[in-house]
GROMACS .gro file of C-alpha atoms in nm:
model
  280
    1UNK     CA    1  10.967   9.908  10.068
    2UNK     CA    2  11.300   9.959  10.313
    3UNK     CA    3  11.565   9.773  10.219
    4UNK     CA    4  11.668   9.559  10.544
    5UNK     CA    5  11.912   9.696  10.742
    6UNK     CA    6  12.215   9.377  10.666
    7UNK     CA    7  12.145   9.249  10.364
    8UNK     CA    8  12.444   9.014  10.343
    9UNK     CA    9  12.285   8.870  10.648
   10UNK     CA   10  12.026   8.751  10.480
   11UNK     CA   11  12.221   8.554  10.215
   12UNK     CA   12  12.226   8.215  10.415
   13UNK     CA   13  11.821   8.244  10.415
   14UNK     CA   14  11.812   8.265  10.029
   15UNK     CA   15  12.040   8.019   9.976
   16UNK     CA   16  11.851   7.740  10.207
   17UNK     CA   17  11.508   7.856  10.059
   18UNK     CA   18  11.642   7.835   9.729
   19UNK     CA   19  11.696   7.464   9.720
   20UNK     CA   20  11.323   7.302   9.741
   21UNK     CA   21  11.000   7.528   9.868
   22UNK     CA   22  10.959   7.537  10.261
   23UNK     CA   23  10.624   7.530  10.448
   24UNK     CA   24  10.631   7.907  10.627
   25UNK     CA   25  10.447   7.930  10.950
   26UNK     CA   26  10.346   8.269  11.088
   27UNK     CA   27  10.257   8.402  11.436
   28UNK     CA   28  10.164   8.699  11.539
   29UNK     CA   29  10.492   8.952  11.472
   30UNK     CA   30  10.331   8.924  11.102
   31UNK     CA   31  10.058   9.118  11.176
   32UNK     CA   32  10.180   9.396  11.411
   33UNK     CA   33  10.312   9.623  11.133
   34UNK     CA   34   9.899   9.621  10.988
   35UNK     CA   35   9.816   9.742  11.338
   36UNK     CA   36   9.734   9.396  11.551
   37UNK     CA   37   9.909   9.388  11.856
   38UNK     CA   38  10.113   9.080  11.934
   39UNK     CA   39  10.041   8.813  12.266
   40UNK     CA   40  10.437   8.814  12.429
   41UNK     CA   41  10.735   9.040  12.460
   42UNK     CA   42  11.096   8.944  12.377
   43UNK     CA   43  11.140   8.706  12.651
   44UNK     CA   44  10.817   8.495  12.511
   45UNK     CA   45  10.677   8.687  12.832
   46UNK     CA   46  10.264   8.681  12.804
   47UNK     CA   47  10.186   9.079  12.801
   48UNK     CA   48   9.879   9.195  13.014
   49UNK     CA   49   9.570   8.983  13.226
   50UNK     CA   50   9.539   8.627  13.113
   51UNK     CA   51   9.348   8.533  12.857
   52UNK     CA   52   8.981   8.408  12.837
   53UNK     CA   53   8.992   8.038  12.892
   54UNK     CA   54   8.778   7.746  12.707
   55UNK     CA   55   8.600   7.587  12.991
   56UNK     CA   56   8.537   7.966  13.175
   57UNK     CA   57   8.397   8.094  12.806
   58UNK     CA   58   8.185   7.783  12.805
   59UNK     CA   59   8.065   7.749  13.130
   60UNK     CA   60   8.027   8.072  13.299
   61UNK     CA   61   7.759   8.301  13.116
   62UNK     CA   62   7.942   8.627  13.338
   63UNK     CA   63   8.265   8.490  13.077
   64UNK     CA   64   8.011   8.517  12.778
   65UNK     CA   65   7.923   8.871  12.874
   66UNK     CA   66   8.284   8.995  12.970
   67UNK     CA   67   8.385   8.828  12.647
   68UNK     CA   68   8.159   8.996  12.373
   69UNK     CA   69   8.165   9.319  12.554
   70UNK     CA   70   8.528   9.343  12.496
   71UNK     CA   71   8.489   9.198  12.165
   72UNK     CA   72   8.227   9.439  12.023
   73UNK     CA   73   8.506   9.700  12.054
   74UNK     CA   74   8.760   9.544  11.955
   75UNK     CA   75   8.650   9.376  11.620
   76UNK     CA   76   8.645   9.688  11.390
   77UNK     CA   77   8.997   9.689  11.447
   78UNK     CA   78   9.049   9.341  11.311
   79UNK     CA   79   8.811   9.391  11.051
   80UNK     CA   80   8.957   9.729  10.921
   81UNK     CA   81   9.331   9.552  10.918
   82UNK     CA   82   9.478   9.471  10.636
   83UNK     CA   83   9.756   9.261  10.456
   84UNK     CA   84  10.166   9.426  10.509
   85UNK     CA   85  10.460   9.406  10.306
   86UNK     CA   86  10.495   9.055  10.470
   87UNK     CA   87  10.204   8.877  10.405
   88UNK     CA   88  10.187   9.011  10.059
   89UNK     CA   89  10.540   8.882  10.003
   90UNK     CA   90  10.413   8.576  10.117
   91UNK     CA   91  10.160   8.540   9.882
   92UNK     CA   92  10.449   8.625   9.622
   93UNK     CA   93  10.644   8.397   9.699
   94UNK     CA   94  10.375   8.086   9.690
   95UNK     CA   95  10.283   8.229   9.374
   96UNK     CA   96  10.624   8.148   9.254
   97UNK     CA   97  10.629   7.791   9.325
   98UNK     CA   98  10.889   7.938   9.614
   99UNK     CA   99  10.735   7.836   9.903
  100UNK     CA  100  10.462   7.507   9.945
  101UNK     CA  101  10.242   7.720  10.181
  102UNK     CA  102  10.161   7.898  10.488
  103UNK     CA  103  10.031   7.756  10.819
  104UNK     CA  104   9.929   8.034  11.038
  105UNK     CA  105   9.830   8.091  11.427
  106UNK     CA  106   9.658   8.418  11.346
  107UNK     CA  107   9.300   8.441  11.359
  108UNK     CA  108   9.273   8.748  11.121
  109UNK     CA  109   9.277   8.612  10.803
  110UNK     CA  110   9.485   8.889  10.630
  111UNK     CA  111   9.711   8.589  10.479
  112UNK     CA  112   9.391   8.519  10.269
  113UNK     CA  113   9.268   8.849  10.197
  114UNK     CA  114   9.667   8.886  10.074
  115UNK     CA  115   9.574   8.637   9.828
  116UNK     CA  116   9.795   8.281   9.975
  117UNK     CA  117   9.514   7.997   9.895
  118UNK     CA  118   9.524   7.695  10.125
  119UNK     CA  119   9.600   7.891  10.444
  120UNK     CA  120   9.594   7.648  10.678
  121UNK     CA  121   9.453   7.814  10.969
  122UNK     CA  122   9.611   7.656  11.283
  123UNK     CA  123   9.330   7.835  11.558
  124UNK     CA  124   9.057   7.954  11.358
  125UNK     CA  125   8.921   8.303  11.208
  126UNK     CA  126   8.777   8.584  11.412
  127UNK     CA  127   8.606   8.661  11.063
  128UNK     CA  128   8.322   8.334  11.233
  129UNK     CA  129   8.108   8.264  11.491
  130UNK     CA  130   7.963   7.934  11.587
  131UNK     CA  131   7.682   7.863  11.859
  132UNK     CA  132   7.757   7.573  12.068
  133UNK     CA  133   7.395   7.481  12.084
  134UNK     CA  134   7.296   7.472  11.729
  135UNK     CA  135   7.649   7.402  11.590
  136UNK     CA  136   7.566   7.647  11.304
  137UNK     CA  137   7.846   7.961  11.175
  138UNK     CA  138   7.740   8.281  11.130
  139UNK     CA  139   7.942   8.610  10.996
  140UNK     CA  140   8.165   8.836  11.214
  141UNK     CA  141   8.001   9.144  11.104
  142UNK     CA  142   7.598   8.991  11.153
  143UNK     CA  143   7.656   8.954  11.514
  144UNK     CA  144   7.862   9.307  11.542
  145UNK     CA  145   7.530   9.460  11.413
  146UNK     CA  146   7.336   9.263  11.692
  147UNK     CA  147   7.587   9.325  11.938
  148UNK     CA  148   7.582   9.749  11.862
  149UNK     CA  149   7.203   9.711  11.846
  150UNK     CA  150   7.135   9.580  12.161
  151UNK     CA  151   7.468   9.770  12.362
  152UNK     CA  152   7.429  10.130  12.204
  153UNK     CA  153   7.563  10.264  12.557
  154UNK     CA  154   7.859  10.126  12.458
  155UNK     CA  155   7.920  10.331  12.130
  156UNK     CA  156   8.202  10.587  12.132
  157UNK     CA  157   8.390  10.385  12.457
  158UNK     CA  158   8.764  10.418  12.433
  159UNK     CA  159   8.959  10.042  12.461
  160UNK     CA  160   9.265   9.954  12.490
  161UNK     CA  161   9.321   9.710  12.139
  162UNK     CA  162   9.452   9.382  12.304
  163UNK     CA  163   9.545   9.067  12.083
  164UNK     CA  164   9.316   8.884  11.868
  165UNK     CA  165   9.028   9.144  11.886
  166UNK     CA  166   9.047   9.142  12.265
  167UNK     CA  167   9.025   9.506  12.452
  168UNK     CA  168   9.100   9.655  12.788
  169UNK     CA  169   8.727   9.754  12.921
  170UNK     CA  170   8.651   9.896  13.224
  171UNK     CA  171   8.452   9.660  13.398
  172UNK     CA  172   8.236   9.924  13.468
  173UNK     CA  173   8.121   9.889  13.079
  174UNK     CA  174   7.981   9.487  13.145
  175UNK     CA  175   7.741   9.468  13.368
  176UNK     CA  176   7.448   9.576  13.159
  177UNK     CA  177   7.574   9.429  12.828
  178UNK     CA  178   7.333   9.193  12.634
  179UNK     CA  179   7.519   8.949  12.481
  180UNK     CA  180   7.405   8.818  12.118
  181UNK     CA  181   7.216   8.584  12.040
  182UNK     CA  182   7.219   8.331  11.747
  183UNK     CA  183   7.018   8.422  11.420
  184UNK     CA  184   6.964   7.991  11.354
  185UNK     CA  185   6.800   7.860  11.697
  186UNK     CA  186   6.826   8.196  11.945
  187UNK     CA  187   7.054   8.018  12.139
  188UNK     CA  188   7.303   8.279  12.342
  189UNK     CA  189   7.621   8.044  12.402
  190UNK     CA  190   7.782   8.229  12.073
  191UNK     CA  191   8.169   8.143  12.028
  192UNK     CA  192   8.411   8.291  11.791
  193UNK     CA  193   8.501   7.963  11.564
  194UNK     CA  194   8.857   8.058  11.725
  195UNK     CA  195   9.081   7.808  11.917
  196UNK     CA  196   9.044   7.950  12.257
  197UNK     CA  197   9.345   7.847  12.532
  198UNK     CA  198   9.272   7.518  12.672
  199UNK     CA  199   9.083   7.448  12.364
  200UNK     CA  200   9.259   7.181  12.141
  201UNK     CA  201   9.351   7.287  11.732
  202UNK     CA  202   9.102   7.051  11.547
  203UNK     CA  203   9.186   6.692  11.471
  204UNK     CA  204   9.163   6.734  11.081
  205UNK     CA  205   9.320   7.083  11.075
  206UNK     CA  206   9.663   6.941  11.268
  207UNK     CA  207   9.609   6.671  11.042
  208UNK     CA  208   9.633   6.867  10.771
  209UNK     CA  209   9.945   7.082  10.909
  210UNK     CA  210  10.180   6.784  11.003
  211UNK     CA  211  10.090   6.666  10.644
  212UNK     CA  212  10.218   6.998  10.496
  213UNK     CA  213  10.493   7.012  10.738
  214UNK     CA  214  10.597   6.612  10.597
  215UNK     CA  215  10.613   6.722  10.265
  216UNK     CA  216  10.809   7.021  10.257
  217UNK     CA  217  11.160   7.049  10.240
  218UNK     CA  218  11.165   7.268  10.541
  219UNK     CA  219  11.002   7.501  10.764
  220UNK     CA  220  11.030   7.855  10.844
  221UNK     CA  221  10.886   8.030  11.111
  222UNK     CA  222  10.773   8.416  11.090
  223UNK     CA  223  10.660   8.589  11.419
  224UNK     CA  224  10.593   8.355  11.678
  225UNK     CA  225  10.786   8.286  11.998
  226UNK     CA  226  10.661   7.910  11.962
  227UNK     CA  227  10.491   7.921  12.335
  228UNK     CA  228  10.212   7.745  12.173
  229UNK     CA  229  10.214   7.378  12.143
  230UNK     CA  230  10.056   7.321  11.853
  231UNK     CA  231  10.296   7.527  11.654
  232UNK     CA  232  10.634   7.413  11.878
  233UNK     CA  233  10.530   7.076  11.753
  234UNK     CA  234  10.571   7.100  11.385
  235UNK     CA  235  10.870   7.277  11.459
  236UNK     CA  236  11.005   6.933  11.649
  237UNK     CA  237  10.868   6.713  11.332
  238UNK     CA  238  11.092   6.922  11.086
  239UNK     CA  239  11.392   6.862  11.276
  240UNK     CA  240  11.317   6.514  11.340
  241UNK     CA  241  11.312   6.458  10.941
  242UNK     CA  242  11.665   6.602  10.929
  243UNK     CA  243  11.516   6.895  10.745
  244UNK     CA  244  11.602   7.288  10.833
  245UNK     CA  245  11.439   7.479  11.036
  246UNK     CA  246  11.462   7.855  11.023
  247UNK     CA  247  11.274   8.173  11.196
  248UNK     CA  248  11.302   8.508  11.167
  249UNK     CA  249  11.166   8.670  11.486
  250UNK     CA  250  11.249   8.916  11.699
  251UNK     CA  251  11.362   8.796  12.040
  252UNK     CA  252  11.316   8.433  12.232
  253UNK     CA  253  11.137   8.139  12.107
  254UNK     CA  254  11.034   7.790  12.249
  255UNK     CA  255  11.251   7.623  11.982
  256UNK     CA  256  11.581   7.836  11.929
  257UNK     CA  257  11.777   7.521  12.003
  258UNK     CA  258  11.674   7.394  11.741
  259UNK     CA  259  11.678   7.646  11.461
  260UNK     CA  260  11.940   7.644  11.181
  261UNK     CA  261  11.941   7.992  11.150
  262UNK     CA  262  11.757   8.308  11.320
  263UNK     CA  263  11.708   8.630  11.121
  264UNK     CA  264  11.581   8.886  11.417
  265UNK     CA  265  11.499   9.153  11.136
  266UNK     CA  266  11.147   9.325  11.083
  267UNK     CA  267  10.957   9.033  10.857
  268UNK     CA  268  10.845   9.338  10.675
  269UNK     CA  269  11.171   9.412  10.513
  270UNK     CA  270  11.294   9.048  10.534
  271UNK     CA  271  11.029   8.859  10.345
  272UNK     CA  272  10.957   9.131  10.028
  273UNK     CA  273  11.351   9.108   9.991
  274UNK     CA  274  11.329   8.684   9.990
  275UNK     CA  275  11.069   8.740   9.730
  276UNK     CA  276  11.284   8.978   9.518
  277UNK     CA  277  11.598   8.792   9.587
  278UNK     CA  278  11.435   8.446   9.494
  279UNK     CA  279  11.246   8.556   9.191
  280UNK     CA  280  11.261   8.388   8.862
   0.00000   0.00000   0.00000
């Protein structure tokens, strides 16, 4: 592990987290160092076309196809990722008693497979499928073996990786792709069990995160720019209860009026040095 590059700069983060355990909520900076690419630039800027929306995804069976095309070549990526410095130190840290939990906007589960139990997993994991007509979940990798079955013109096409398992694909690539169909009823309106945009979190799962969020003694933020609403708002709730809020992320967020402090420091140094520095 690199040391990070100030550590006396990081002082005032040890000392607030050493008081009571904080809730830690993670974006997507958390994953880029284990090879994800991240949604926005510094300016909380989207990067790249617009992303596939709910009611286009569920109404529009052209969406379905342009969806799962891109998808079949983009999944190995998420599925070969794996867990950094960060999320490990993470894991560490909860371990220790030294942090209450993590609430996370990722969709790749590598907070899990790090070994943090509870993850409360704000939009979903691309690790699921559901089918909207049977309402029944079925594993990543069963459809990818349907989905490289039925395409095999599309083995050995070069994509651009975009965020959350998304690529760049000629739209050449589409027009001839069968999309999968479910293994329970046949059905072939297959979703990722994902939050998609214009898609609301789930009642019981932002239930669950304003709970955490309430009982912490604060909240820190690692790798999101906030843009998101159901993230900004837990963000609002901690300041509202008079407790700190803290981030370390590189560049803008939605709430930097309202943090206590801002660490913009790779989360891959910062977090395995809170877990050293707060241990025991």
């Amino acid at each position: 592990m690199n040391p990070p590059a100030a550590t006396s700069s990081l002082e005032p983060l040890a000392t607030v987290m050493d008081a009571q355990p904080f809730m830690v909520l993670t974006g997507a900076g958390i994953s880029t160092p284990s090879g994800i690419p991240d949604y926005r630039d510094s300016e909380g800027v989207r990067r790249g076309r617009q992303p596939m929306m709910y009611q286009e995804f569920l109404n529009q069976g052209e969406a379905r196809r342009r969806y799962w095309a891109r998808a079949m070549l983009g999944w190995p990526r998420i599925r070969q990722a794996r867990p950094n410095a960060a999320h490990l130190a993470l894991a560490q840290l909860q371990a220790a008693g030294r942090i209450a939990g993590v609430i996370t906007q990722n969709v790749d589960t590598l907070h899990d497979q790090a070994g943090s139990p509870g993850v409360i997993e704000l939009h979903g994991s691309l690790h699921w499928v559901r089918c909207l007509d049977c309402g029944q979940r079925s594993e990543r990798d069963a459809i990818q073996q349907q989905l490289e079955t039925q395409n095999p013109y599309l083995a050995g096409v070069d994509a651009v990786q975009a965020p959350d398992g998304d690529t760049l694909l000629d739209p050449a690539f589409e027009a001839r792709f069968q999309v999968p169909h479910c293994p329970h009823c046949q059905g072939t309106r297959l979703k990722p069990d994902v939050v998609f945009f214009g898609e609301n979190v789930a009642q019981a799962t932002a239930a669950q995160a304003w709970s955490a969020v309430h009982e912490a003694g604060g909240l820190l933020v690692v790798g999101s720019s906030l843009m998101a609403y159901s993230a900004f708002r837990l963000c609002r709730a901690v300041v509202e209860q008079g407790k700190p809020l803290l981030a370390i992320n590189f560049g803008k967020t939605r709430a930097d009026a309202l943090l206590d402090l801002k660490l913009e420091q790779p989360c891959d140094q910062v977090l395995p040095w809170l877990a050293e520095r707060l241990k025991g």
